[in-house]
Structures are given as structure tokens and as C-alpha cells.
Amino acid sequence: MAKQEIKVNKIKSTILDFNKNLLSKNSLKVLKKLNQSGFQAFLVGGSIRDLLIGKEPKDFDIVTDAKPEQIKKIFRNCRLIGRRFRLAHIYFGRELIEVATFRSSETSNDKKSKYDNKGRILRDNVFGKIEEDVFRRDFKCNALYYSILDDLIWDFVGGLDDIKQKRLNFIGNVTKRLREDPVRMLRAARFNAKLNFALSHQLKCEIKNNSKLLNNVPAARIFDEFLKLFQSGYGEKAFCSMMELNLFKEIFPYTFDEAISDGKFKSFIEEALRNTDERINSQLSTTPMFLIGVFLWKPIKARAQYIQNENQYSKIQSMVIASYDIVGLHQDLIAIPKRFSSSMREMLIMQIRFEKLTDKQASKLKNSRFFRAAYDFLLLRSIVGDCSREVVNFWTKVEQQTIKIKYPKYNKNRNYRKLKGL
Ligand code: ATP
Ligand code: MG
């Protein structure tokens, strides 16, 4: 059968609301250099989408017909990463521009199956042309290409229309695309929250019906998505969207059960997400361990209570064991790095220690490096009535008395003699 010709709609960026002022200068340098070396090069994906809706892109991805080794030869500041599919990382100080070679979703000549028995794509590592690259992207709105040579946006699949209509549509057959990579369901929830782009009723149903496929995704990838969903300043909306699409319960099933049966716990989660979003949007520091602690709080508390009743362990011992048990139950669902689960444990144990209201306890706890996070956690608990006023008031006083150490400003003087005061 003859291959169907693929049409592309090329549109001058000047007739669109394409905010070029927000383009990274370094990404322009990369595009220019690739073009000067005789290669095709485009900005692609989220950056085009975001520039069209007036948002500042998080990162700038580039695709080209140059092979990784050819890219490396052009840029001194380039490192090739990945074994299966090599990508070029080009560094400009703290900014990283990722350059990928066009990929095809066609199977390579080797005989090994490309999919597992649930339809999840295992290999996606064949070079291709732009007309092929476009069809392996997830949503139409993420499949626009921008060329600086002629200032044109290339639209193969109606991405511009979707952006105008603020909607999310998969490229190709929805069920197949979800099965190929179930993480795309989490991406749908994320873009729904981040961009306020709508999902059709049919897409929502497809996701709900296939949400179990998330259990077939490597737990480390789920953790990466968790960070993007909840550490980007729109976590509350992402939670809402994940709940609606049955996705939250696949990653945090015990949290889901507790939140459904206990409205106070659900409010606690929402309050914590709102608070984290506000911190992120005000450029204040956050740590993923805080929200992991929030999500696992009720399951850990319930398990700790059980352990205490059954084994006569102390409250603190029970909490320690329970937090190991509950984190362990999640290990196949979401790979929580040890550094986060251990600091989360400290923060949760401190909730028990906070019950003792003595000066000795205050001076012991206020110097802990987990005090600030544990106190914030306590404040959130108090908002939903999960601890007594007396406890919050006591620790609020302690917190206010804690001397904030002021570090002197970094001395920019590089002269050693001057630094010594000579
Ligand atoms: P943002 O950077 O704002 O989170 P993005 O759309 O740029 O959103 P990235 O993860 O940076 O997301 O991916 C860049 C592009 O790569 C996407 O726009 C999409 O075209 C493609 N892509 C990423 N992940 C997938 C996936 N799982 N399946 C298909 N295409 C994907
Ligand atoms: Mg991106």
C-alpha cells in the first residue's frame, strides 16, 4: 500500500501570538549553529505551546536531522547521554538545551518485540524524519515545530487549533497511545492542571478505564512525574485532576482510601498542596519529602496505632516501624528515594514528640534540622483540627523564639591578601 502523503501547515509566527521575547537566547544559538552546519533544526514541544499561550517555557527542546555524533562535533559544550537513544545535552552555564535527532515510531529491522504484553512500548530508538517524529509525540498541542530560518511554525496534526481551543487531544488512536506509554495519562492530568486545557468526555473515559496500566510503569518514572505534578506550582489542581481521572488511587491507593472515607484528611491534603503551590509561586524552597509525608500521614498513623495496640511498642517506635511498612508498600508503585523517605520519617516522628510540652523538649527539638518542616506540618494539621490548640500555641512560641541565624553576605573580593585584611 502506498504511504499516505503527510500534509504540513506552515504559518508565519508573526501572525500568531507567539511571544519570541521569551525565547531562550541559548536555544537560538543552538538552532543557528545547527542550521549553519547544514542541518534542519526546530524548537519543538512544550516551549512552542507555552510561547503561544504567553507562558514562560520551563525548558527548550530542539530536534534536528543531525545524528548525535554530528551534534557533538558542532558544540564543544555538548555531552551525549542515554544508551538506547542518544540525546545531546548542550550546557550554557546553568541552562541545559536538549537536542534530539528525529525519531521514527517504525520498528527497526531487529526481530525483538517492540511492545510488552500490555502494549507498552519498550523500544523507540530508530532515527527518522520530521514527518515520522511528529507522530511519536503525545498530544497535538505538543507537536508543533518552529524554524528560525524562515520564522515558520510547522503544524502537521492541528496542534495550533487545539491550542486556540485550549484542549488536549492525543495524536492517533487514544487506546493505543495510552497503552504504549501509560505515563501519558499522568501527562494529561498535568497539562490539564498546568494549562487549563480541557479533556474530552471520551478521553476522560479512556483514561479512567485504563488507569490500572500505571502499575506497569517503572516506579522511578512515576516518581519523576510525581515531582513534575506536585512541585511545579499547580499541585492542588493536579491532585483534583488525578482524582477525577482515577489516577491518584493507582499511585497512592492507601491515601486515596483514607481521603475518601475521611473528609478531614482530604482537606489536609488540599491545604498542604495549596500551601506548597504558594511557596513555589513565591520562589520559596520546598522539598518533596513534605508532600510525601502529607500523602502518607494517615496510612502511617493508622498502621502505627495498630502496631502499638498489638505489640505494646511506644508511640515513637510504632511510628518508625509504620513508616517503613507504608513506604515499603509503595515501592512498586512509586520509587521514593531513601533521602526523602528518611527525612519524611523524622518529620512525622516529630509530630509525636511535639505532644510533650516542656522547655527541655523545646530546646531539644528546635535545633533539629527537621524542626521547621515539622512545625509547618503541625500548622497544617491544626488547620483541619488534627491537633490541639495548646500544642500549636506552644510550638508557635518556640518557633518564634528560634534565633534566625543571619549569614554574612558572600565576599566577592577574590584578593587573598585583602581577605586577610592586609
Ligand atoms: P513541560 O516541559 O512544560 O513539562 P513538555 O510538553 O515540554 O512540557 P517534556 O517532558 O519537556 O514536556 O517533553 C518535551 C516534548 O517531548 C513534549 O512536548 C512531547 O512532544 C514529547 N514527549 C514527552 N514525553 C512524551 C511521551 N511520554 N510520549 C510522547 N511524547 C512525549
Ligand atoms: Mg519541556
JSON list of N, CA and C in Angstrom, two decimals, residues 327-401:
[
{"chain": "A", "resi": 327, "resn": "VAL", "atom": "N", "xyz": [5.95, 2.95, 53.46]},
{"chain": "A", "resi": 327, "resn": "VAL", "atom": "CA", "xyz": [6.81, 3.30, 52.31]},
{"chain": "A", "resi": 327, "resn": "VAL", "atom": "C", "xyz": [7.10, 2.02, 51.51]},
{"chain": "A", "resi": 328, "resn": "GLY", "atom": "N", "xyz": [7.34, 0.93, 52.23]},
{"chain": "A", "resi": 328, "resn": "GLY", "atom": "CA", "xyz": [7.61, -0.36, 51.57]},
{"chain": "A", "resi": 328, "resn": "GLY", "atom": "C", "xyz": [6.46, -0.80, 50.68]},
{"chain": "A", "resi": 329, "resn": "LEU", "atom": "N", "xyz": [5.23, -0.55, 51.15]},
{"chain": "A", "resi": 329, "resn": "LEU", "atom": "CA", "xyz": [4.05, -0.93, 50.36]},
{"chain": "A", "resi": 329, "resn": "LEU", "atom": "C", "xyz": [3.98, -0.18, 49.03]},
{"chain": "A", "resi": 330, "resn": "HIS", "atom": "N", "xyz": [4.66, 0.97, 48.97]},
{"chain": "A", "resi": 330, "resn": "HIS", "atom": "CA", "xyz": [4.60, 1.79, 47.75]},
{"chain": "A", "resi": 330, "resn": "HIS", "atom": "C", "xyz": [5.76, 1.53, 46.79]},
{"chain": "A", "resi": 331, "resn": "GLN", "atom": "N", "xyz": [6.66, 0.63, 47.21]},
{"chain": "A", "resi": 331, "resn": "GLN", "atom": "CA", "xyz": [7.90, 0.57, 46.44]},
{"chain": "A", "resi": 331, "resn": "GLN", "atom": "C", "xyz": [7.73, 0.17, 44.98]},
{"chain": "A", "resi": 332, "resn": "ASP", "atom": "N", "xyz": [6.67, -0.62, 44.69]},
{"chain": "A", "resi": 332, "resn": "ASP", "atom": "CA", "xyz": [6.45, -0.97, 43.28]},
{"chain": "A", "resi": 332, "resn": "ASP", "atom": "C", "xyz": [5.60, 0.07, 42.55]},
{"chain": "A", "resi": 333, "resn": "LEU", "atom": "N", "xyz": [5.02, 0.99, 43.31]},
{"chain": "A", "resi": 333, "resn": "LEU", "atom": "CA", "xyz": [4.13, 1.98, 42.70]},
{"chain": "A", "resi": 333, "resn": "LEU", "atom": "C", "xyz": [4.87, 3.28, 42.39]},
{"chain": "A", "resi": 334, "resn": "ILE", "atom": "N", "xyz": [5.67, 3.72, 43.35]},
{"chain": "A", "resi": 334, "resn": "ILE", "atom": "CA", "xyz": [6.42, 4.96, 43.17]},
{"chain": "A", "resi": 334, "resn": "ILE", "atom": "C", "xyz": [7.73, 4.83, 43.94]},
{"chain": "A", "resi": 335, "resn": "ALA", "atom": "N", "xyz": [8.83, 5.01, 43.23]},
{"chain": "A", "resi": 335, "resn": "ALA", "atom": "CA", "xyz": [10.15, 4.80, 43.86]},
{"chain": "A", "resi": 335, "resn": "ALA", "atom": "C", "xyz": [10.53, 6.06, 44.63]},
{"chain": "A", "resi": 336, "resn": "ILE", "atom": "N", "xyz": [10.26, 6.04, 45.94]},
{"chain": "A", "resi": 336, "resn": "ILE", "atom": "CA", "xyz": [10.59, 7.22, 46.77]},
{"chain": "A", "resi": 336, "resn": "ILE", "atom": "C", "xyz": [12.05, 7.09, 47.19]},
{"chain": "A", "resi": 337, "resn": "PRO", "atom": "N", "xyz": [12.90, 8.02, 46.76]},
{"chain": "A", "resi": 337, "resn": "PRO", "atom": "CA", "xyz": [14.32, 7.90, 47.15]},
{"chain": "A", "resi": 337, "resn": "PRO", "atom": "C", "xyz": [14.49, 7.90, 48.67]},
{"chain": "A", "resi": 338, "resn": "LYS", "atom": "N", "xyz": [15.48, 7.14, 49.13]},
{"chain": "A", "resi": 338, "resn": "LYS", "atom": "CA", "xyz": [15.70, 6.99, 50.59]},
{"chain": "A", "resi": 338, "resn": "LYS", "atom": "C", "xyz": [15.88, 8.33, 51.29]},
{"chain": "A", "resi": 339, "resn": "ARG", "atom": "N", "xyz": [16.58, 9.26, 50.62]},
{"chain": "A", "resi": 339, "resn": "ARG", "atom": "CA", "xyz": [16.84, 10.54, 51.31]},
{"chain": "A", "resi": 339, "resn": "ARG", "atom": "C", "xyz": [15.53, 11.27, 51.63]},
{"chain": "A", "resi": 340, "resn": "PHE", "atom": "N", "xyz": [14.51, 11.03, 50.82]},
{"chain": "A", "resi": 340, "resn": "PHE", "atom": "CA", "xyz": [13.21, 11.67, 51.10]},
{"chain": "A", "resi": 340, "resn": "PHE", "atom": "C", "xyz": [12.42, 10.87, 52.13]},
{"chain": "A", "resi": 341, "resn": "SER", "atom": "N", "xyz": [12.45, 9.53, 52.02]},
{"chain": "A", "resi": 341, "resn": "SER", "atom": "CA", "xyz": [11.64, 8.75, 52.97]},
{"chain": "A", "resi": 341, "resn": "SER", "atom": "C", "xyz": [12.23, 8.86, 54.38]},
{"chain": "A", "resi": 342, "resn": "SER", "atom": "N", "xyz": [13.57, 9.00, 54.48]},
{"chain": "A", "resi": 342, "resn": "SER", "atom": "CA", "xyz": [14.11, 9.08, 55.83]},
{"chain": "A", "resi": 342, "resn": "SER", "atom": "C", "xyz": [13.85, 10.45, 56.45]},
{"chain": "A", "resi": 343, "resn": "SER", "atom": "N", "xyz": [13.93, 11.52, 55.66]},
{"chain": "A", "resi": 343, "resn": "SER", "atom": "CA", "xyz": [13.63, 12.82, 56.29]},
{"chain": "A", "resi": 343, "resn": "SER", "atom": "C", "xyz": [12.13, 12.94, 56.58]},
{"chain": "A", "resi": 344, "resn": "MET", "atom": "N", "xyz": [11.32, 12.32, 55.72]},
{"chain": "A", "resi": 344, "resn": "MET", "atom": "CA", "xyz": [9.88, 12.31, 56.00]},
{"chain": "A", "resi": 344, "resn": "MET", "atom": "C", "xyz": [9.61, 11.62, 57.34]},
{"chain": "A", "resi": 345, "resn": "ARG", "atom": "N", "xyz": [10.30, 10.50, 57.57]},
{"chain": "A", "resi": 345, "resn": "ARG", "atom": "CA", "xyz": [10.11, 9.75, 58.82]},
{"chain": "A", "resi": 345, "resn": "ARG", "atom": "C", "xyz": [10.42, 10.65, 60.03]},
{"chain": "A", "resi": 346, "resn": "GLU", "atom": "N", "xyz": [11.54, 11.38, 59.93]},
{"chain": "A", "resi": 346, "resn": "GLU", "atom": "CA", "xyz": [11.91, 12.27, 61.03]},
{"chain": "A", "resi": 346, "resn": "GLU", "atom": "C", "xyz": [10.83, 13.32, 61.27]},
{"chain": "A", "resi": 347, "resn": "MET", "atom": "N", "xyz": [10.31, 13.85, 60.16]},
{"chain": "A", "resi": 347, "resn": "MET", "atom": "CA", "xyz": [9.28, 14.90, 60.29]},
{"chain": "A", "resi": 347, "resn": "MET", "atom": "C", "xyz": [8.01, 14.35, 60.95]},
{"chain": "A", "resi": 348, "resn": "LEU", "atom": "N", "xyz": [7.65, 13.12, 60.59]},
{"chain": "A", "resi": 348, "resn": "LEU", "atom": "CA", "xyz": [6.42, 12.54, 61.16]},
{"chain": "A", "resi": 348, "resn": "LEU", "atom": "C", "xyz": [6.63, 12.15, 62.63]},
{"chain": "A", "resi": 349, "resn": "ILE", "atom": "N", "xyz": [7.82, 11.64, 62.94]},
{"chain": "A", "resi": 349, "resn": "ILE", "atom": "CA", "xyz": [8.09, 11.27, 64.34]},
{"chain": "A", "resi": 349, "resn": "ILE", "atom": "C", "xyz": [8.03, 12.52, 65.21]},
{"chain": "A", "resi": 350, "resn": "MET", "atom": "N", "xyz": [8.47, 13.63, 64.66]},
{"chain": "A", "resi": 350, "resn": "MET", "atom": "CA", "xyz": [8.45, 14.86, 65.43]},
{"chain": "A", "resi": 350, "resn": "MET", "atom": "C", "xyz": [7.02, 15.27, 65.80]},
{"chain": "A", "resi": 351, "resn": "GLN", "atom": "N", "xyz": [6.05, 14.82, 65.03]},
{"chain": "A", "resi": 351, "resn": "GLN", "atom": "CA", "xyz": [4.65, 15.13, 65.38]},
{"chain": "A", "resi": 351, "resn": "GLN", "atom": "C", "xyz": [4.31, 14.51, 66.74]},
{"chain": "A", "resi": 352, "resn": "ILE", "atom": "N", "xyz": [4.91, 13.33, 67.00]},
{"chain": "A", "resi": 352, "resn": "ILE", "atom": "CA", "xyz": [4.66, 12.68, 68.30]},
{"chain": "A", "resi": 352, "resn": "ILE", "atom": "C", "xyz": [5.44, 13.43, 69.39]},
{"chain": "A", "resi": 353, "resn": "ARG", "atom": "N", "xyz": [6.67, 13.78, 69.05]},
{"chain": "A", "resi": 353, "resn": "ARG", "atom": "CA", "xyz": [7.50, 14.49, 70.04]},
{"chain": "A", "resi": 353, "resn": "ARG", "atom": "C", "xyz": [6.87, 15.84, 70.42]},
{"chain": "A", "resi": 354, "resn": "PHE", "atom": "N", "xyz": [6.16, 16.44, 69.48]},
{"chain": "A", "resi": 354, "resn": "PHE", "atom": "CA", "xyz": [5.52, 17.73, 69.75]},
{"chain": "A", "resi": 354, "resn": "PHE", "atom": "C", "xyz": [4.46, 17.63, 70.85]},
{"chain": "A", "resi": 355, "resn": "GLU", "atom": "N", "xyz": [4.04, 16.39, 71.16]},
{"chain": "A", "resi": 355, "resn": "GLU", "atom": "CA", "xyz": [2.97, 16.26, 72.17]},
{"chain": "A", "resi": 355, "resn": "GLU", "atom": "C", "xyz": [3.48, 16.59, 73.57]},
{"chain": "A", "resi": 356, "resn": "LYS", "atom": "N", "xyz": [4.80, 16.52, 73.73]},
{"chain": "A", "resi": 356, "resn": "LYS", "atom": "CA", "xyz": [5.38, 16.81, 75.06]},
{"chain": "A", "resi": 356, "resn": "LYS", "atom": "C", "xyz": [5.69, 18.31, 75.13]},
{"chain": "A", "resi": 357, "resn": "LEU", "atom": "N", "xyz": [5.01, 19.01, 76.01]},
{"chain": "A", "resi": 357, "resn": "LEU", "atom": "CA", "xyz": [5.14, 20.47, 76.03]},
{"chain": "A", "resi": 357, "resn": "LEU", "atom": "C", "xyz": [6.01, 20.93, 77.21]},
{"chain": "A", "resi": 358, "resn": "THR", "atom": "N", "xyz": [7.28, 20.65, 77.13]},
{"chain": "A", "resi": 358, "resn": "THR", "atom": "CA", "xyz": [8.19, 21.10, 78.21]},
{"chain": "A", "resi": 358, "resn": "THR", "atom": "C", "xyz": [9.33, 21.92, 77.61]},
{"chain": "A", "resi": 359, "resn": "ASP", "atom": "N", "xyz": [9.95, 22.74, 78.46]},
{"chain": "A", "resi": 359, "resn": "ASP", "atom": "CA", "xyz": [11.07, 23.58, 77.98]},
{"chain": "A", "resi": 359, "resn": "ASP", "atom": "C", "xyz": [12.22, 22.71, 77.48]},
{"chain": "A", "resi": 360, "resn": "LYS", "atom": "N", "xyz": [12.42, 21.60, 78.20]},
{"chain": "A", "resi": 360, "resn": "LYS", "atom": "CA", "xyz": [13.52, 20.70, 77.82]},
{"chain": "A", "resi": 360, "resn": "LYS", "atom": "C", "xyz": [13.28, 20.15, 76.40]},
{"chain": "A", "resi": 361, "resn": "GLN", "atom": "N", "xyz": [12.04, 19.74, 76.17]},
{"chain": "A", "resi": 361, "resn": "GLN", "atom": "CA", "xyz": [11.69, 19.21, 74.85]},
{"chain": "A", "resi": 361, "resn": "GLN", "atom": "C", "xyz": [11.85, 20.29, 73.78]},
{"chain": "A", "resi": 362, "resn": "ALA", "atom": "N", "xyz": [11.45, 21.51, 74.14]},
{"chain": "A", "resi": 362, "resn": "ALA", "atom": "CA", "xyz": [11.54, 22.62, 73.18]},
{"chain": "A", "resi": 362, "resn": "ALA", "atom": "C", "xyz": [12.99, 22.86, 72.79]},
{"chain": "A", "resi": 363, "resn": "SER", "atom": "N", "xyz": [13.89, 22.90, 73.79]},
{"chain": "A", "resi": 363, "resn": "SER", "atom": "CA", "xyz": [15.28, 23.20, 73.41]},
{"chain": "A", "resi": 363, "resn": "SER", "atom": "C", "xyz": [15.90, 22.02, 72.66]},
{"chain": "A", "resi": 364, "resn": "LYS", "atom": "N", "xyz": [15.38, 20.83, 72.90]},
{"chain": "A", "resi": 364, "resn": "LYS", "atom": "CA", "xyz": [15.91, 19.66, 72.18]},
{"chain": "A", "resi": 364, "resn": "LYS", "atom": "C", "xyz": [15.47, 19.70, 70.70]},
{"chain": "A", "resi": 365, "resn": "LEU", "atom": "N", "xyz": [14.20, 20.01, 70.49]},
{"chain": "A", "resi": 365, "resn": "LEU", "atom": "CA", "xyz": [13.67, 19.90, 69.12]},
{"chain": "A", "resi": 365, "resn": "LEU", "atom": "C", "xyz": [13.98, 21.09, 68.23]},
{"chain": "A", "resi": 366, "resn": "LYS", "atom": "N", "xyz": [14.08, 22.26, 68.83]},
{"chain": "A", "resi": 366, "resn": "LYS", "atom": "CA", "xyz": [14.18, 23.45, 67.96]},
{"chain": "A", "resi": 366, "resn": "LYS", "atom": "C", "xyz": [15.49, 23.49, 67.18]},
{"chain": "A", "resi": 367, "resn": "ASN", "atom": "N", "xyz": [16.47, 22.72, 67.64]},
{"chain": "A", "resi": 367, "resn": "ASN", "atom": "CA", "xyz": [17.74, 22.71, 66.91]},
{"chain": "A", "resi": 367, "resn": "ASN", "atom": "C", "xyz": [17.81, 21.63, 65.83]},
{"chain": "A", "resi": 368, "resn": "SER", "atom": "N", "xyz": [16.77, 20.81, 65.77]},
{"chain": "A", "resi": 368, "resn": "SER", "atom": "CA", "xyz": [16.77, 19.76, 64.75]},
{"chain": "A", "resi": 368, "resn": "SER", "atom": "C", "xyz": [16.61, 20.38, 63.37]},
{"chain": "A", "resi": 369, "resn": "ARG", "atom": "N", "xyz": [17.26, 19.77, 62.38]},
{"chain": "A", "resi": 369, "resn": "ARG", "atom": "CA", "xyz": [17.14, 20.36, 61.04]},
{"chain": "A", "resi": 369, "resn": "ARG", "atom": "C", "xyz": [15.77, 20.08, 60.42]},
{"chain": "A", "resi": 370, "resn": "PHE", "atom": "N", "xyz": [14.98, 19.24, 61.10]},
{"chain": "A", "resi": 370, "resn": "PHE", "atom": "CA", "xyz": [13.63, 18.97, 60.58]},
{"chain": "A", "resi": 370, "resn": "PHE", "atom": "C", "xyz": [12.57, 19.81, 61.29]},
{"chain": "A", "resi": 371, "resn": "PHE", "atom": "N", "xyz": [13.04, 20.64, 62.26]},
{"chain": "A", "resi": 371, "resn": "PHE", "atom": "CA", "xyz": [12.06, 21.37, 63.07]},
{"chain": "A", "resi": 371, "resn": "PHE", "atom": "C", "xyz": [11.12, 22.23, 62.23]},
{"chain": "A", "resi": 372, "resn": "ARG", "atom": "N", "xyz": [11.71, 23.00, 61.32]},
{"chain": "A", "resi": 372, "resn": "ARG", "atom": "CA", "xyz": [10.90, 23.96, 60.54]},
{"chain": "A", "resi": 372, "resn": "ARG", "atom": "C", "xyz": [9.82, 23.23, 59.72]},
{"chain": "A", "resi": 373, "resn": "ALA", "atom": "N", "xyz": [10.24, 22.16, 59.02]},
{"chain": "A", "resi": 373, "resn": "ALA", "atom": "CA", "xyz": [9.27, 21.41, 58.21]},
{"chain": "A", "resi": 373, "resn": "ALA", "atom": "C", "xyz": [8.22, 20.76, 59.10]},
{"chain": "A", "resi": 374, "resn": "ALA", "atom": "N", "xyz": [8.68, 20.19, 60.23]},
{"chain": "A", "resi": 374, "resn": "ALA", "atom": "CA", "xyz": [7.74, 19.51, 61.13]},
{"chain": "A", "resi": 374, "resn": "ALA", "atom": "C", "xyz": [6.75, 20.51, 61.73]},
{"chain": "A", "resi": 375, "resn": "TYR", "atom": "N", "xyz": [7.24, 21.72, 62.00]},
{"chain": "A", "resi": 375, "resn": "TYR", "atom": "CA", "xyz": [6.35, 22.74, 62.55]},
{"chain": "A", "resi": 375, "resn": "TYR", "atom": "C", "xyz": [5.31, 23.16, 61.49]},
{"chain": "A", "resi": 376, "resn": "ASP", "atom": "N", "xyz": [5.76, 23.34, 60.25]},
{"chain": "A", "resi": 376, "resn": "ASP", "atom": "CA", "xyz": [4.81, 23.68, 59.17]},
{"chain": "A", "resi": 376, "resn": "ASP", "atom": "C", "xyz": [3.75, 22.58, 59.03]},
{"chain": "A", "resi": 377, "resn": "PHE", "atom": "N", "xyz": [4.21, 21.34, 59.15]},
{"chain": "A", "resi": 377, "resn": "PHE", "atom": "CA", "xyz": [3.30, 20.19, 59.06]},
{"chain": "A", "resi": 377, "resn": "PHE", "atom": "C", "xyz": [2.26, 20.27, 60.18]},
{"chain": "A", "resi": 378, "resn": "LEU", "atom": "N", "xyz": [2.74, 20.60, 61.38]},
{"chain": "A", "resi": 378, "resn": "LEU", "atom": "CA", "xyz": [1.84, 20.72, 62.54]},
{"chain": "A", "resi": 378, "resn": "LEU", "atom": "C", "xyz": [0.81, 21.83, 62.30]},
{"chain": "A", "resi": 379, "resn": "LEU", "atom": "N", "xyz": [1.28, 22.94, 61.73]},
{"chain": "A", "resi": 379, "resn": "LEU", "atom": "CA", "xyz": [0.35, 24.05, 61.45]},
{"chain": "A", "resi": 379, "resn": "LEU", "atom": "C", "xyz": [-0.77, 23.60, 60.52]},
{"chain": "A", "resi": 380, "resn": "LEU", "atom": "N", "xyz": [-0.39, 22.85, 59.49]},
{"chain": "A", "resi": 380, "resn": "LEU", "atom": "CA", "xyz": [-1.41, 22.36, 58.54]},
{"chain": "A", "resi": 380, "resn": "LEU", "atom": "C", "xyz": [-2.38, 21.42, 59.24]},
{"chain": "A", "resi": 381, "resn": "ARG", "atom": "N", "xyz": [-1.84, 20.58, 60.12]},
{"chain": "A", "resi": 381, "resn": "ARG", "atom": "CA", "xyz": [-2.72, 19.67, 60.87]},
{"chain": "A", "resi": 381, "resn": "ARG", "atom": "C", "xyz": [-3.70, 20.47, 61.71]},
{"chain": "A", "resi": 382, "resn": "SER", "atom": "N", "xyz": [-3.20, 21.57, 62.28]},
{"chain": "A", "resi": 382, "resn": "SER", "atom": "CA", "xyz": [-4.07, 22.34, 63.17]},
{"chain": "A", "resi": 382, "resn": "SER", "atom": "C", "xyz": [-5.22, 22.98, 62.39]},
{"chain": "A", "resi": 383, "resn": "ILE", "atom": "N", "xyz": [-4.94, 23.34, 61.12]},
{"chain": "A", "resi": 383, "resn": "ILE", "atom": "CA", "xyz": [-6.00, 23.98, 60.32]},
{"chain": "A", "resi": 383, "resn": "ILE", "atom": "C", "xyz": [-7.20, 23.05, 60.17]},
{"chain": "A", "resi": 384, "resn": "VAL", "atom": "N", "xyz": [-6.94, 21.73, 60.06]},
{"chain": "A", "resi": 384, "resn": "VAL", "atom": "CA", "xyz": [-8.09, 20.81, 59.90]},
{"chain": "A", "resi": 384, "resn": "VAL", "atom": "C", "xyz": [-8.47, 20.16, 61.23]},
{"chain": "A", "resi": 385, "resn": "GLY", "atom": "N", "xyz": [-7.95, 20.72, 62.31]},
{"chain": "A", "resi": 385, "resn": "GLY", "atom": "CA", "xyz": [-8.33, 20.21, 63.64]},
{"chain": "A", "resi": 385, "resn": "GLY", "atom": "C", "xyz": [-7.73, 18.86, 63.97]},
{"chain": "A", "resi": 386, "resn": "ASP", "atom": "N", "xyz": [-6.53, 18.60, 63.45]},
{"chain": "A", "resi": 386, "resn": "ASP", "atom": "CA", "xyz": [-5.89, 17.30, 63.71]},
{"chain": "A", "resi": 386, "resn": "ASP", "atom": "C", "xyz": [-4.94, 17.35, 64.91]},
{"chain": "A", "resi": 387, "resn": "CYS", "atom": "N", "xyz": [-4.85, 18.52, 65.58]},
{"chain": "A", "resi": 387, "resn": "CYS", "atom": "CA", "xyz": [-4.08, 18.57, 66.83]},
{"chain": "A", "resi": 387, "resn": "CYS", "atom": "C", "xyz": [-4.65, 19.70, 67.69]},
{"chain": "A", "resi": 388, "resn": "SER", "atom": "N", "xyz": [-4.30, 19.65, 68.98]},
{"chain": "A", "resi": 388, "resn": "SER", "atom": "CA", "xyz": [-4.96, 20.61, 69.88]},
{"chain": "A", "resi": 388, "resn": "SER", "atom": "C", "xyz": [-4.36, 22.01, 69.76]},
{"chain": "A", "resi": 389, "resn": "ARG", "atom": "N", "xyz": [-5.13, 23.02, 70.11]},
{"chain": "A", "resi": 389, "resn": "ARG", "atom": "CA", "xyz": [-4.67, 24.41, 70.07]},
{"chain": "A", "resi": 389, "resn": "ARG", "atom": "C", "xyz": [-3.48, 24.61, 70.99]},
{"chain": "A", "resi": 390, "resn": "GLU", "atom": "N", "xyz": [-3.54, 23.90, 72.12]},
{"chain": "A", "resi": 390, "resn": "GLU", "atom": "CA", "xyz": [-2.48, 24.04, 73.13]},
{"chain": "A", "resi": 390, "resn": "GLU", "atom": "C", "xyz": [-1.12, 23.66, 72.53]},
{"chain": "A", "resi": 391, "resn": "VAL", "atom": "N", "xyz": [-1.12, 22.56, 71.78]},
{"chain": "A", "resi": 391, "resn": "VAL", "atom": "CA", "xyz": [0.12, 22.08, 71.16]},
{"chain": "A", "resi": 391, "resn": "VAL", "atom": "C", "xyz": [0.62, 23.10, 70.14]},
{"chain": "A", "resi": 392, "resn": "VAL", "atom": "N", "xyz": [-0.25, 23.58, 69.27]},
{"chain": "A", "resi": 392, "resn": "VAL", "atom": "CA", "xyz": [0.19, 24.54, 68.24]},
{"chain": "A", "resi": 392, "resn": "VAL", "atom": "C", "xyz": [0.69, 25.82, 68.89]},
{"chain": "A", "resi": 393, "resn": "ASN", "atom": "N", "xyz": [-0.04, 26.30, 69.87]},
{"chain": "A", "resi": 393, "resn": "ASN", "atom": "CA", "xyz": [0.38, 27.56, 70.50]},
{"chain": "A", "resi": 393, "resn": "ASN", "atom": "C", "xyz": [1.76, 27.43, 71.14]},
{"chain": "A", "resi": 394, "resn": "PHE", "atom": "N", "xyz": [1.97, 26.31, 71.80]},
{"chain": "A", "resi": 394, "resn": "PHE", "atom": "CA", "xyz": [3.26, 26.08, 72.46]},
{"chain": "A", "resi": 394, "resn": "PHE", "atom": "C", "xyz": [4.40, 26.12, 71.44]},
{"chain": "A", "resi": 395, "resn": "TRP", "atom": "N", "xyz": [4.24, 25.36, 70.34]},
{"chain": "A", "resi": 395, "resn": "TRP", "atom": "CA", "xyz": [5.34, 25.25, 69.36]},
{"chain": "A", "resi": 395, "resn": "TRP", "atom": "C", "xyz": [5.46, 26.50, 68.50]},
{"chain": "A", "resi": 396, "resn": "THR", "atom": "N", "xyz": [4.36, 27.26, 68.41]},
{"chain": "A", "resi": 396, "resn": "THR", "atom": "CA", "xyz": [4.46, 28.53, 67.69]},
{"chain": "A", "resi": 396, "resn": "THR", "atom": "C", "xyz": [5.35, 29.48, 68.48]},
{"chain": "A", "resi": 397, "resn": "LYS", "atom": "N", "xyz": [5.18, 29.48, 69.80]},
{"chain": "A", "resi": 397, "resn": "LYS", "atom": "CA", "xyz": [6.03, 30.34, 70.65]},
{"chain": "A", "resi": 397, "resn": "LYS", "atom": "C", "xyz": [7.49, 29.91, 70.48]},
{"chain": "A", "resi": 398, "resn": "VAL", "atom": "N", "xyz": [7.71, 28.61, 70.51]},
{"chain": "A", "resi": 398, "resn": "VAL", "atom": "CA", "xyz": [9.10, 28.10, 70.38]},
{"chain": "A", "resi": 398, "resn": "VAL", "atom": "C", "xyz": [9.67, 28.54, 69.03]},
{"chain": "A", "resi": 399, "resn": "GLU", "atom": "N", "xyz": [8.86, 28.41, 68.01]},
{"chain": "A", "resi": 399, "resn": "GLU", "atom": "CA", "xyz": [9.33, 28.75, 66.66]},
{"chain": "A", "resi": 399, "resn": "GLU", "atom": "C", "xyz": [9.69, 30.23, 66.59]},
{"chain": "A", "resi": 400, "resn": "GLN", "atom": "N", "xyz": [8.86, 31.05, 67.22]},
{"chain": "A", "resi": 400, "resn": "GLN", "atom": "CA", "xyz": [9.11, 32.50, 67.16]},
{"chain": "A", "resi": 400, "resn": "GLN", "atom": "C", "xyz": [10.35, 32.90, 67.95]},
{"chain": "A", "resi": 401, "resn": "GLN", "atom": "N", "xyz": [10.67, 32.08, 68.94]},
{"chain": "A", "resi": 401, "resn": "GLN", "atom": "CA", "xyz": [11.86, 32.40, 69.75]},
{"chain": "A", "resi": 401, "resn": "GLN", "atom": "C", "xyz": [13.15, 31.92, 69.07]}
]
